């Protein structure tokens, strides 16, 4: 999952490339590099580690040139070293490539190149591309024709950027399959490529999204497109409304904290325009093409998502079964895609993915489609692969989520799944107008309630500081709060690196109790819902074994203080929307534990914002 940028125009390319990489740093960051055309050849600067190391390398050996490409790397093939950093160049250092994805047949392609005398300098799969291009360019081909001769031979996922001093003033970008995206940005007398929007926003909002099997030829004054089998292609231009400020930190210490605090706004945005004021019916825009008859005929729904999105899928199951009476199951995409799943004729797959580029989720979508399912994608990123692979799309509309650990996208997913369940119920007659009105009123009130919970941040920060030294944590939940327990544990582990696990309260006696002692704080979600008594008895089991309990309870719960060591309180709301509220204190708790431990909260070690390779 790497970051790609490119510039061709009349300005000095290097600061523009580095600035773009800075905005993509969250995508992958164990090494970085740039290649710039200068005096008829290419100058390369690369560095291991954070982007600042590349900035130092460029400062020590300045570059000048107005055409270039740049890359931040999250290693797949080859250790994260300077030698393995992109861009990679051919033997004569006149052609360079940057790449996101995996070339699965690179060894087969490399052997004959080595035998023919090509000198490889890295362990990466990527490097075979530039030596294959070298041979094609040696025959006098234009860069795009050399690319069209080479790229169809690559197997696997790849998004690429190419430049060559043999065909100066040009960038060729291509997307071979469902690797991370490639976007072309249109400027005035200059043009750009990037793997996603934050790298482009300060320069342009007019863009085209490359689809799988497509190639772009980009010069300072012209952009044209081909399919990978060489046919001319016309691509529409889209205007993206995200402004640069939105993608900046807005004064918060981390994107993570900014995005936790953006949740009231994000939820208002995701609700916007989705409830008809006059009828109270939930409506989606033209991106949802499923007819009411198809909704009424749905026999079954399977929800898929990775990581945090997978937890949203678990909540979605409760919502859809409760409100629409449609049997639901939840699948882990990386398992589903290889399981030869049974797809019921006419069933729906709901694929939940913030980035729209998670390779396992995309593969699960394609697998289900191949078996006859209809696919609806719940996605944040406009123009991402999931939006092209799906039959129906519901956008989260939360604006860019930069922090690797998801927050506002998660609560927006929960609200959209809540809306979707009502939408299904209204069309299937399982939710009457009065019940709809009550449910929707709670959704519109949610931003206010989240604001109130965010107001408790100082209390949660103090709690986090008291427990930041723990080595293990357990999160307990039941019913619709079981996914909340899983999400709370994931937030804590991915941000603080503390071992944390979430479990269903009823599972305590089947093994988990063996873990309980005074060293492992237990966070219990004990809201006044139908399983409240059960979770209180779980709390008693923990206390009986000298465990420490942090209870998440309702404002007006007088009893809980007698059962727990610590109590965090949230306002009452409808049980079905409450997971979107209950998770907020857990997000703040995880953030402050991680910050207190001195972690790089926006870019946790070993993780990436979207995993676009297996
Ligand atoms: C992980 C991210 O890599 O992918 C998580 O770190 C995210 O935050 C998961 O939940 C799934 O990503 P997406 O984009 O498919 O929702």
Coordinates of C-alpha atoms and ligand atoms in Angstrom, one line a residue:
X1 CA 0.0 0.0 0.0
X2 CA 2.3 2.7 -1.3
X3 CA 2.0 6.4 -2.2
X4 CA 2.5 7.5 -5.8
X5 CA 2.9 11.1 -7.1
X6 CA 4.0 12.7 -10.4
X7 CA 4.3 16.1 -11.9
X8 CA 4.8 17.5 -15.4
X9 CA 4.7 21.2 -16.1
X10 CA 7.0 24.3 -15.9
X11 CA 7.5 24.5 -12.2
X12 CA 10.4 22.8 -10.2
X13 CA 9.1 19.3 -9.8
X14 CA 10.9 18.2 -6.6
X15 CA 9.2 20.4 -4.0
X16 CA 5.8 19.5 -5.5
X17 CA 6.6 15.8 -5.4
X18 CA 7.9 15.8 -1.8
X19 CA 4.8 17.9 -0.8
X20 CA 2.6 15.4 -2.4
X21 CA 4.3 12.5 -0.7
X22 CA 4.0 14.2 2.6
X23 CA 0.2 14.1 2.2
X24 CA 0.3 10.4 1.3
X25 CA 2.7 9.4 4.1
X26 CA 0.0 7.6 5.9
X27 CA -0.4 5.2 3.0
X28 CA 2.9 3.6 3.6
X29 CA 6.2 4.8 5.0
X30 CA 9.2 2.6 5.4
X31 CA 11.2 4.3 2.6
X32 CA 10.7 7.0 -0.1
X33 CA 12.2 8.4 -3.3
X34 CA 11.9 10.8 -6.3
X35 CA 13.1 10.7 -9.9
X36 CA 13.4 14.0 -11.9
X37 CA 14.3 14.5 -15.5
X38 CA 17.4 16.7 -15.6
X39 CA 19.6 17.6 -18.6
X40 CA 18.6 14.6 -20.7
X41 CA 18.8 12.0 -18.0
X42 CA 17.2 11.1 -14.7
X43 CA 18.3 12.1 -11.2
X44 CA 17.2 9.8 -8.4
X45 CA 17.1 10.5 -4.7
X46 CA 15.9 7.8 -2.3
X47 CA 16.0 7.2 1.5
X48 CA 15.1 4.6 4.0
X49 CA 12.7 5.4 6.9
X50 CA 10.5 8.4 7.2
X51 CA 10.0 11.0 4.5
X52 CA 12.2 13.5 6.4
X53 CA 15.2 11.4 5.5
X54 CA 14.3 11.9 1.8
X55 CA 14.0 15.6 2.3
X56 CA 17.5 15.6 3.8
X57 CA 18.9 13.6 0.9
X58 CA 17.3 16.1 -1.6
X59 CA 18.7 19.1 0.4
X60 CA 22.2 17.6 0.4
X61 CA 22.1 16.9 -3.4
X62 CA 19.5 19.2 -4.9
X63 CA 17.5 18.3 -8.0
X64 CA 16.2 20.6 -10.8
X65 CA 13.7 19.6 -13.4
X66 CA 10.1 20.0 -14.2
X67 CA 9.1 16.4 -14.8
X68 CA 9.2 13.8 -12.1
X69 CA 7.7 11.0 -10.1
X70 CA 7.8 10.2 -6.4
X71 CA 6.9 7.2 -4.1
X72 CA 6.5 6.3 -0.4
X73 CA 6.8 2.6 0.2
X74 CA 5.3 0.0 2.6
X75 CA 7.5 -3.0 1.8
X76 CA 6.0 -6.2 0.3
X77 CA 8.9 -7.7 -1.7
X78 CA 12.4 -6.7 -0.4
X79 CA 13.4 -5.2 2.9
X80 CA 12.7 -1.5 3.6
X81 CA 16.1 -0.3 2.5
X82 CA 17.4 2.6 0.3
X83 CA 18.3 0.1 -2.5
X84 CA 14.7 -1.3 -2.5
X85 CA 13.1 2.1 -2.3
X86 CA 11.3 3.4 -5.4
X87 CA 11.8 4.8 -8.1
X88 CA 13.7 2.0 -9.7
X89 CA 15.8 2.7 -12.9
X90 CA 17.1 0.7 -15.8
X91 CA 20.7 0.0 -16.5
X92 CA 21.3 3.3 -18.1
X93 CA 19.4 5.3 -15.4
X94 CA 17.3 6.9 -18.2
X95 CA 13.9 5.3 -17.3
X96 CA 12.3 5.1 -13.9
X97 CA 9.2 3.3 -12.4
X98 CA 7.2 3.6 -9.2
X99 CA 4.7 0.9 -8.3
X100 CA 2.0 0.0 -5.9
X101 CA 1.0 -3.6 -5.7
X102 CA 2.6 -7.0 -6.3
X103 CA 3.9 -8.4 -9.5
X104 CA 3.4 -12.1 -8.9
X105 CA 5.4 -13.4 -11.9
X106 CA 8.4 -11.2 -11.4
X107 CA 10.8 -14.1 -10.9
X108 CA 9.8 -15.6 -14.3
X109 CA 10.3 -12.2 -16.0
X110 CA 13.6 -11.5 -14.2
X111 CA 15.5 -14.6 -15.2
X112 CA 15.8 -14.0 -18.9
X113 CA 16.6 -10.3 -18.3
X114 CA 19.5 -11.2 -16.0
X115 CA 20.6 -13.8 -18.6
X116 CA 20.5 -11.1 -21.3
X117 CA 22.9 -9.0 -19.1
X118 CA 20.5 -6.6 -17.3
X119 CA 22.0 -5.4 -14.0
X120 CA 19.5 -5.6 -11.1
X121 CA 20.2 -3.5 -8.0
X122 CA 17.3 -4.4 -5.8
X123 CA 15.3 -7.4 -4.4
X124 CA 12.0 -5.9 -5.5
X125 CA 9.4 -7.3 -7.9
X126 CA 9.1 -3.7 -9.3
X127 CA 12.5 -3.5 -10.9
X128 CA 11.7 -6.0 -13.6
X129 CA 9.3 -3.5 -15.2
X130 CA 12.0 -0.9 -15.9
X131 CA 14.3 -3.4 -17.5
X132 CA 11.5 -4.7 -19.7
X133 CA 10.8 -1.1 -20.7
X134 CA 14.5 -0.5 -21.4
X135 CA 14.4 -3.2 -24.0
X136 CA 11.3 -1.8 -25.7
X137 CA 12.6 1.8 -25.6
X138 CA 15.8 0.6 -27.2
X139 CA 13.7 -0.3 -30.3
X140 CA 12.7 3.4 -30.5
X141 CA 9.2 3.0 -29.0
X142 CA 7.4 5.9 -27.4
X143 CA 7.1 5.5 -23.6
X144 CA 3.4 4.6 -23.8
X145 CA 4.0 2.1 -26.5
X146 CA 6.8 0.5 -24.5
X147 CA 4.4 0.4 -21.6
X148 CA 1.6 -1.2 -23.7
X149 CA 4.1 -3.9 -24.8
X150 CA 5.3 -4.6 -21.2
X151 CA 2.4 -4.2 -18.8
X152 CA 0.1 -7.0 -20.2
X153 CA 2.9 -9.4 -19.3
X154 CA 2.7 -8.5 -15.6
X155 CA 0.5 -10.8 -13.4
X156 CA -0.9 -9.5 -10.1
X157 CA -1.9 -6.1 -8.9
X158 CA -0.1 -3.0 -10.0
X159 CA -0.6 0.8 -10.2
X160 CA 2.5 2.3 -11.9
X161 CA 4.1 5.6 -12.8
X162 CA 6.8 5.8 -15.5
X163 CA 9.1 8.5 -16.9
X164 CA 12.0 8.2 -19.3
X165 CA 14.6 10.7 -20.6
X166 CA 14.3 8.8 -23.9
X167 CA 10.8 10.3 -24.2
X168 CA 11.1 13.5 -22.1
X169 CA 8.3 15.7 -20.8
X170 CA 5.9 12.8 -20.3
X171 CA 4.6 10.6 -17.5
X172 CA 2.8 7.3 -18.3
X173 CA 0.5 6.0 -15.5
X174 CA -1.3 2.7 -15.5
X175 CA -3.5 0.5 -13.4
X176 CA -3.2 -3.2 -14.1
X177 CA -5.8 -4.4 -11.7
X178 CA -7.2 -3.7 -8.3
X179 CA -4.1 -2.3 -6.7
X180 CA -4.3 1.1 -5.2
X181 CA -5.8 3.8 -7.4
X182 CA -4.2 6.1 -9.9
X183 CA -5.7 9.6 -10.3
X184 CA -4.8 12.1 -13.0
X185 CA -5.0 15.8 -11.8
X186 CA -5.5 18.6 -14.4
X187 CA -3.7 21.9 -13.8
X188 CA -3.1 25.0 -15.9
X189 CA -0.1 24.2 -18.2
X190 CA 0.8 21.4 -15.8
X191 CA -0.7 18.0 -14.9
X192 CA -0.3 15.5 -12.0
X193 CA -0.7 11.9 -11.1
X194 CA -1.3 10.6 -7.5
X195 CA -2.5 7.5 -5.7
X196 CA -5.2 9.5 -4.0
X197 CA -6.7 12.9 -3.5
X198 CA -4.8 14.5 -0.5
X199 CA -1.7 14.7 -2.8
X200 CA -3.6 16.7 -5.4
X201 CA -6.0 19.0 -3.5
X202 CA -3.7 22.0 -3.1
X203 CA -3.1 22.0 -6.9
X204 CA -6.4 20.9 -8.5
X205 CA -9.8 19.4 -7.9
X206 CA -10.4 18.4 -11.5
X207 CA -9.4 14.8 -11.8
X208 CA -9.9 11.5 -13.7
X209 CA -9.8 8.1 -12.0
X210 CA -7.9 5.3 -13.8
X211 CA -9.8 2.1 -13.8
X212 CA -8.2 -1.4 -13.9
X213 CA -6.7 -2.1 -17.3
X214 CA -6.3 1.6 -18.2
X215 CA -3.3 3.8 -19.0
X216 CA -2.8 7.6 -19.0
X217 CA -0.3 9.6 -21.1
X218 CA 0.4 12.9 -19.3
X219 CA 2.3 15.9 -20.6
X220 CA 2.3 19.5 -19.4
X221 CA -0.4 20.4 -21.9
X222 CA -2.3 17.2 -22.7
X223 CA -3.7 14.1 -21.2
X224 CA -4.9 11.1 -23.2
X225 CA -5.9 7.6 -22.2
X226 CA -5.6 4.1 -23.6
X227 CA -6.8 0.6 -22.6
X228 CA -4.0 -1.8 -21.9
X229 CA -4.8 -3.5 -25.2
X230 CA -3.9 -0.2 -26.9
X231 CA -7.4 1.2 -27.7
X232 CA -8.0 4.9 -27.3
X233 CA -10.1 5.7 -24.3
X234 CA -12.1 8.7 -23.2
X235 CA -12.3 9.4 -19.4
X236 CA -14.7 11.8 -17.7
X237 CA -13.4 14.6 -15.5
X238 CA -14.7 14.7 -11.9
X239 CA -14.5 17.7 -9.6
X240 CA -13.7 16.6 -6.1
X241 CA -15.0 19.0 -3.4
X242 CA -12.6 18.1 -0.6
X243 CA -10.5 21.3 0.1
X244 CA -6.8 21.2 1.2
X245 CA -7.7 22.4 4.7
X246 CA -10.0 19.5 5.2
X247 CA -7.1 17.2 4.6
X248 CA -4.9 19.0 7.0
X249 CA -4.9 18.7 10.7
X250 CA -6.9 21.7 11.6
X251 CA -4.9 22.4 14.7
X252 CA -5.2 19.0 16.3
X253 CA -2.0 17.1 17.5
X254 CA -3.0 14.2 15.2
X255 CA -5.3 13.4 12.4
X256 CA -6.7 10.7 14.7
X257 CA -7.9 13.2 17.3
X258 CA -9.2 15.6 14.6
X259 CA -11.2 12.8 13.0
X260 CA -12.6 11.6 16.4
X261 CA -13.8 15.2 16.9
X262 CA -15.2 15.4 13.4
X263 CA -17.7 12.7 14.0
X264 CA -20.7 14.9 14.7
X265 CA -20.1 16.7 11.4
X266 CA -19.4 13.5 9.6
X267 CA -22.7 11.9 10.8
X268 CA -24.7 15.0 9.8
X269 CA -23.1 14.8 6.4
X270 CA -23.8 11.1 6.0
X271 CA -27.5 11.7 6.9
X272 CA -27.8 14.7 4.6
X273 CA -30.4 14.2 1.9
X274 CA -31.2 10.6 2.8
X275 CA -34.5 11.1 4.6
X276 CA -37.5 12.6 2.6
X277 CA -38.8 15.4 4.9
X278 CA -42.4 15.0 3.7
X279 CA -42.7 11.2 3.8
X280 CA -40.0 10.2 6.3
X281 CA -38.8 7.6 3.8
X282 CA -35.1 6.8 3.6
X283 CA -33.8 7.4 0.1
X284 CA -30.4 6.9 -1.5
X285 CA -29.2 8.7 -4.6
X286 CA -28.8 7.3 -8.1
X287 CA -25.8 5.3 -7.0
X288 CA -28.2 2.8 -5.5
X289 CA -30.0 1.2 -8.4
X290 CA -31.7 -1.7 -6.6
X291 CA -35.5 -1.5 -7.2
X292 CA -38.1 -1.7 -4.5
X293 CA -39.2 -5.0 -5.9
X294 CA -35.6 -6.3 -5.7
X295 CA -35.5 -5.1 -2.1
X296 CA -38.7 -6.9 -1.3
X297 CA -37.4 -10.1 -2.9
X298 CA -34.0 -10.2 -1.1
X299 CA -33.6 -13.7 0.4
X300 CA -30.4 -13.1 2.3
X301 CA -27.6 -10.5 2.9
X302 CA -23.9 -11.2 3.6
X303 CA -21.9 -8.4 5.0
X304 CA -18.1 -8.2 4.5
X305 CA -15.4 -5.9 5.7
X306 CA -11.9 -5.9 7.1
X307 CA -10.7 -4.6 10.5
X308 CA -12.9 -1.8 11.8
X309 CA -15.2 -2.2 8.7
X310 CA -15.7 -5.8 9.8
X311 CA -17.0 -4.7 13.1
X312 CA -19.4 -2.4 11.3
X313 CA -20.6 -5.4 9.4
X314 CA -21.4 -7.2 12.7
X315 CA -23.5 -4.3 13.8
X316 CA -25.2 -4.2 10.4
X317 CA -26.3 -7.8 11.0
X318 CA -28.2 -6.8 14.1
X319 CA -29.8 -3.8 12.4
X320 CA -30.9 -5.5 9.3
X321 CA -32.3 -8.6 11.0
X322 CA -34.0 -6.6 13.6
X323 CA -35.5 -3.9 11.3
X324 CA -35.9 -5.7 8.0
X325 CA -36.2 -9.4 9.0
X326 CA -33.7 -10.5 6.3
X327 CA -31.3 -13.3 7.3
X328 CA -27.8 -11.9 7.5
X329 CA -24.3 -13.4 7.9
X330 CA -21.0 -11.6 8.3
X331 CA -17.8 -12.9 6.6
X332 CA -14.1 -12.1 6.9
X333 CA -13.2 -11.1 3.3
X334 CA -9.8 -12.9 3.3
X335 CA -11.6 -16.1 4.3
X336 CA -14.7 -15.6 2.1
X337 CA -12.7 -15.1 -1.1
X338 CA -11.1 -18.6 -0.8
X339 CA -13.9 -20.5 0.7
X340 CA -15.9 -21.2 -2.5
X341 CA -18.9 -19.7 -0.7
X342 CA -22.5 -20.7 -1.4
X343 CA -24.3 -17.7 -2.8
X344 CA -28.2 -17.8 -2.6
X345 CA -29.8 -16.8 -5.9
X346 CA -30.7 -13.1 -5.8
X347 CA -28.8 -12.4 -2.5
X348 CA -27.0 -9.2 -1.7
X349 CA -23.5 -8.7 -0.6
X350 CA -22.8 -5.5 1.4
X351 CA -19.1 -4.7 1.1
X352 CA -18.0 -2.2 3.7
X353 CA -14.7 -0.4 3.0
X354 CA -13.6 3.2 3.8
X355 CA -10.9 3.3 1.2
X356 CA -12.7 1.2 -1.4
X357 CA -9.3 -0.3 -2.2
X358 CA -8.8 -3.1 0.4
X359 CA -7.7 -6.0 -1.7
X360 CA -9.4 -8.7 0.3
X361 CA -12.7 -6.9 0.4
X362 CA -12.5 -6.2 -3.4
X363 CA -11.7 -9.9 -4.0
X364 CA -14.7 -11.0 -1.9
X365 CA -16.9 -8.7 -4.0
X366 CA -15.6 -10.2 -7.2
X367 CA -16.0 -13.7 -5.9
X368 CA -19.6 -13.1 -4.8
X369 CA -20.4 -11.4 -8.1
X370 CA -19.0 -14.3 -10.1
X371 CA -21.4 -16.5 -8.1
X372 CA -24.4 -14.4 -9.0
X373 CA -24.8 -12.1 -6.0
X374 CA -25.7 -8.4 -6.3
X375 CA -23.1 -6.2 -4.5
X376 CA -23.7 -3.0 -2.7
X377 CA -20.6 -1.1 -1.5
X378 CA -20.5 1.2 1.5
X379 CA -17.5 3.4 0.7
X380 CA -15.9 6.7 1.6
X381 CA -13.5 7.4 -1.2
X382 CA -15.0 8.7 -4.4
X383 CA -13.8 6.9 -7.5
X384 CA -12.2 4.0 -5.6
X385 CA -12.2 0.5 -7.1
X386 CA -15.0 -0.7 -4.9
X387 CA -17.3 2.0 -6.3
X388 CA -16.7 0.6 -9.8
X389 CA -17.0 -3.1 -8.9
X390 CA -20.3 -2.7 -7.1
X391 CA -23.8 -2.6 -8.5
X392 CA -24.9 -0.1 -5.9
X393 CA -22.9 2.4 -3.9
X394 CA -23.7 4.3 -0.7
X395 CA -21.0 6.9 0.1
X396 CA -20.1 7.7 3.7
X397 CA -19.5 11.4 2.8
X398 CA -17.1 11.8 5.8
X399 CA -14.3 13.6 3.9
X400 CA -10.8 12.2 3.9
X401 CA -9.9 9.9 6.8
X402 CA -6.1 10.2 7.1
X403 CA -5.3 8.5 10.3
X404 CA -4.6 4.8 9.8
X405 CA -7.0 3.8 12.6
X406 CA -10.5 4.4 11.5
X407 CA -12.9 6.6 13.7
X408 CA -15.3 8.8 11.8
X409 CA -15.6 6.4 8.9
X410 CA -16.7 3.7 11.5
X411 CA -19.5 5.7 13.1
X412 CA -20.6 6.9 9.6
X413 CA -20.7 3.2 8.5
X414 CA -22.9 2.4 11.5
X415 CA -25.3 5.3 10.8
X416 CA -25.5 4.3 7.1
X417 CA -26.2 0.7 8.0
X418 CA -28.9 1.9 10.4
X419 CA -30.4 4.0 7.5
X420 CA -30.1 1.1 5.1
X421 CA -31.9 -1.3 7.6
X422 CA -34.7 1.2 7.9
X423 CA -34.7 1.7 4.0
X424 CA -35.1 -2.1 3.7
X425 CA -37.7 -2.3 6.4
X426 CA -39.8 0.5 4.9
X427 CA -40.0 -1.3 1.6
X428 CA -40.6 -4.7 3.0
X429 CA -43.3 -3.4 5.4
X430 CA -41.4 -4.5 8.6
X431 CA -41.0 -0.9 9.8
X432 CA -44.1 1.2 10.1
X433 CA -44.1 5.0 9.6
X434 CA -44.3 5.8 13.3
X435 CA -41.4 3.5 14.2
X436 CA -39.4 5.0 11.2
X437 CA -40.0 8.5 12.5
X438 CA -38.7 7.6 16.0
X439 CA -35.7 5.7 14.7
X440 CA -34.8 8.6 12.3
X441 CA -35.2 11.2 15.0
X442 CA -32.6 9.4 17.1
X443 CA -30.2 9.4 14.2
X444 CA -30.6 13.1 13.7
X445 CA -30.0 13.6 17.4
X446 CA -26.8 11.5 17.4
X447 CA -24.4 14.3 16.5
X448 CA -25.5 16.3 19.6
X449 CA -25.0 13.2 21.8
X450 CA -21.6 12.6 20.4
X451 CA -20.7 16.2 21.0
X452 CA -21.7 15.7 24.7
X453 CA -19.5 12.6 24.9
X454 CA -16.6 14.4 23.3
X455 CA -16.9 16.9 26.1
X456 CA -15.8 14.2 28.5
X457 CA -12.4 14.0 26.8
X458 CA -10.4 15.3 29.9
X459 CA -12.0 12.6 32.0
X460 CA -11.1 9.9 29.5
X461 CA -7.6 11.3 29.1
X462 CA -7.1 11.0 32.9
X463 CA -8.5 7.4 32.8
X464 CA -6.1 6.6 30.0
X465 CA -3.2 8.0 31.9
X466 CA -4.1 5.8 34.9
X467 CA -4.1 2.6 32.9
X468 CA -1.6 3.3 30.1
X469 CA 1.0 1.0 31.6
X470 CA -1.2 -2.2 31.5
X471 CA 0.1 -5.0 29.4
X472 CA -3.2 -6.6 28.6
X473 CA -6.8 -5.4 28.3
X474 CA -10.1 -7.2 27.9
X475 CA -13.2 -5.6 26.4
X476 CA -16.6 -7.2 27.2
X477 CA -19.8 -6.6 25.4
X478 CA -23.1 -8.4 24.7
X479 CA -25.8 -8.2 22.0
X480 CA -25.3 -5.2 19.7
X481 CA -22.4 -4.0 21.9
X482 CA -20.4 -7.1 21.3
X483 CA -19.0 -5.5 18.1
X484 CA -18.4 -2.4 20.2
X485 CA -16.2 -4.5 22.5
X486 CA -14.3 -5.8 19.5
X487 CA -13.8 -2.3 18.0
X488 CA -12.7 -0.9 21.4
X489 CA -10.1 -3.6 21.7
X490 CA -8.9 -3.0 18.1
X491 CA -8.6 0.7 18.6
X492 CA -6.5 0.1 21.8
X493 CA -4.2 -2.5 20.3
X494 CA -3.6 -0.8 16.9
X495 CA -2.8 2.6 18.5
X496 CA -1.1 1.7 21.8
X497 CA 0.4 -1.7 20.8
X498 CA -1.0 -3.1 24.1
X499 CA -2.4 -6.6 23.8
X500 CA -6.2 -6.1 23.9
X501 CA -9.0 -8.5 23.1
X502 CA -12.7 -8.1 22.8
X503 CA -15.1 -10.9 23.7
X504 CA -18.8 -11.7 24.1
X505 CA -19.7 -11.6 27.8
X506 CA -21.2 -15.0 27.6
X507 CA -17.8 -16.5 26.5
X508 CA -16.2 -15.5 29.8
X509 CA -16.8 -18.9 31.4
X510 CA -15.5 -20.8 28.4
X511 CA -11.9 -19.9 28.9
X512 CA -11.5 -16.1 29.2
X513 CA -12.0 -16.3 33.0
X514 CA -8.6 -17.9 33.2
X515 CA -7.0 -14.6 32.2
X516 CA -8.7 -12.5 34.9
X517 CA -6.4 -11.0 37.5
X518 CA -5.5 -7.6 38.9
X519 CA -3.1 -6.9 36.1
X520 CA -5.6 -6.9 33.2
X521 CA -8.1 -4.1 33.3
X522 CA -11.5 -5.1 31.9
X523 CA -13.7 -2.6 30.0
X524 CA -17.3 -3.7 30.2
X525 CA -20.0 -2.1 28.1
X526 CA -23.0 -2.1 30.5
X527 CA -25.7 0.0 28.9
X528 CA -29.3 -0.4 30.0
X529 CA -30.3 -2.8 27.2
X530 CA -32.0 -6.2 27.3
X531 CA -28.7 -7.9 28.3
X532 CA -27.7 -5.4 31.0
X533 CA -28.3 -7.9 33.9
X534 CA -26.1 -10.4 32.1
X535 CA -23.2 -8.1 31.7
X536 CA -23.5 -7.0 35.3
X537 CA -23.1 -10.6 36.3
X538 CA -20.0 -10.8 34.1
X539 CA -18.6 -7.8 35.9
X540 CA -19.3 -9.5 39.2
X541 CA -17.3 -12.6 38.0
X542 CA -14.4 -10.3 37.1
X543 CA -14.5 -8.5 40.5
X544 CA -14.7 -11.8 42.3
X545 CA -11.2 -12.6 40.8
X546 CA -9.7 -9.3 41.8
X547 CA -10.1 -8.0 38.3
X548 CA -10.3 -4.2 37.7
X549 CA -13.5 -3.1 35.9
X550 CA -14.0 0.0 33.8
X551 CA -17.7 0.2 33.0
X552 CA -19.3 2.1 30.2
X553 CA -22.8 3.0 31.4
X554 CA -25.7 5.3 30.9
X555 CA -25.8 8.7 32.5
X556 CA -28.8 7.8 34.7
X557 CA -27.5 4.4 35.9
X558 CA -27.4 4.6 39.7
X559 CA -26.5 1.0 40.3
X560 CA -23.3 0.5 38.2
X561 CA -21.0 2.4 40.5
X562 CA -21.4 -0.3 43.0
X563 CA -20.2 -2.9 40.6
X564 CA -17.2 -1.2 38.9
X565 CA -13.9 0.5 39.8
X566 CA -14.3 3.2 37.1
X567 CA -17.5 4.4 35.3
X568 CA -17.6 6.2 32.0
X569 CA -21.1 7.6 31.2
X570 CA -22.9 8.2 28.0
X571 CA -26.4 9.6 27.3
X572 CA -29.2 7.2 26.6
X573 CA -30.3 6.6 23.0
X574 CA -32.1 4.0 20.9
X575 CA -30.4 0.6 21.4
X576 CA -29.9 0.2 17.6
X577 CA -28.0 3.5 17.1
X578 CA -26.1 3.3 20.4
X579 CA -23.0 1.5 19.1
X580 CA -22.2 4.7 17.2
X581 CA -22.2 6.5 20.5
X582 CA -20.7 3.9 22.8
X583 CA -17.6 3.6 20.6
X584 CA -16.6 7.3 21.0
X585 CA -15.3 7.0 24.6
X586 CA -13.3 3.9 23.6
X587 CA -11.8 5.8 20.7
X588 CA -10.7 8.7 23.0
X589 CA -9.4 6.2 25.6
X590 CA -7.3 4.4 23.0
X591 CA -6.0 7.7 21.5
X592 CA -4.8 9.0 24.9
X593 CA -3.3 5.7 26.0
X594 CA -1.3 5.6 22.8
X595 CA -0.3 9.3 23.0
X596 CA 0.7 8.9 26.6
X597 CA 2.9 6.0 25.5
X598 CA 4.6 8.3 23.0
X599 CA 3.4 6.4 19.9
X600 CA 3.1 7.8 16.4
X601 CA -0.7 7.7 16.7
X602 CA -1.5 8.6 13.0
X603 CA 0.9 6.0 11.6
X604 CA 1.0 3.0 14.0
X605 CA 3.9 0.6 13.3
X606 CA 3.4 -2.1 10.8
X607 CA -0.1 -0.9 9.8
X608 CA -1.3 0.9 6.6
X609 CA -4.5 2.9 5.9
X610 CA -5.6 0.6 3.2
X611 CA -4.1 -2.8 2.5
X612 CA -4.2 -3.0 -1.3
X613 CA -1.9 -6.1 -1.5
X614 CA -2.5 -9.5 0.1
Ligands
LIG1 C1 -6.8 -1.5 7.8 C2 -6.9 -0.1 8.4 O1 -5.6 -1.5 7.1 O2 -7.8 -1.7 6.9 C3 -8.2 -0.2 9.2 O3 -5.8 0.1 9.3 C4 -9.4 -0.5 8.3 O4 -8.4 1.1 9.9 C5 -9.1 -1.8 7.5 O5 -10.5 -0.7 9.1 C6 -10.1 -1.9 6.4 O6 -9.9 -0.7 5.5 P1 -11.1 -0.2 4.6 O7 -10.6 0.9 3.8 O8 -11.5 -1.4 3.7 O9 -12.3 0.1 5.5

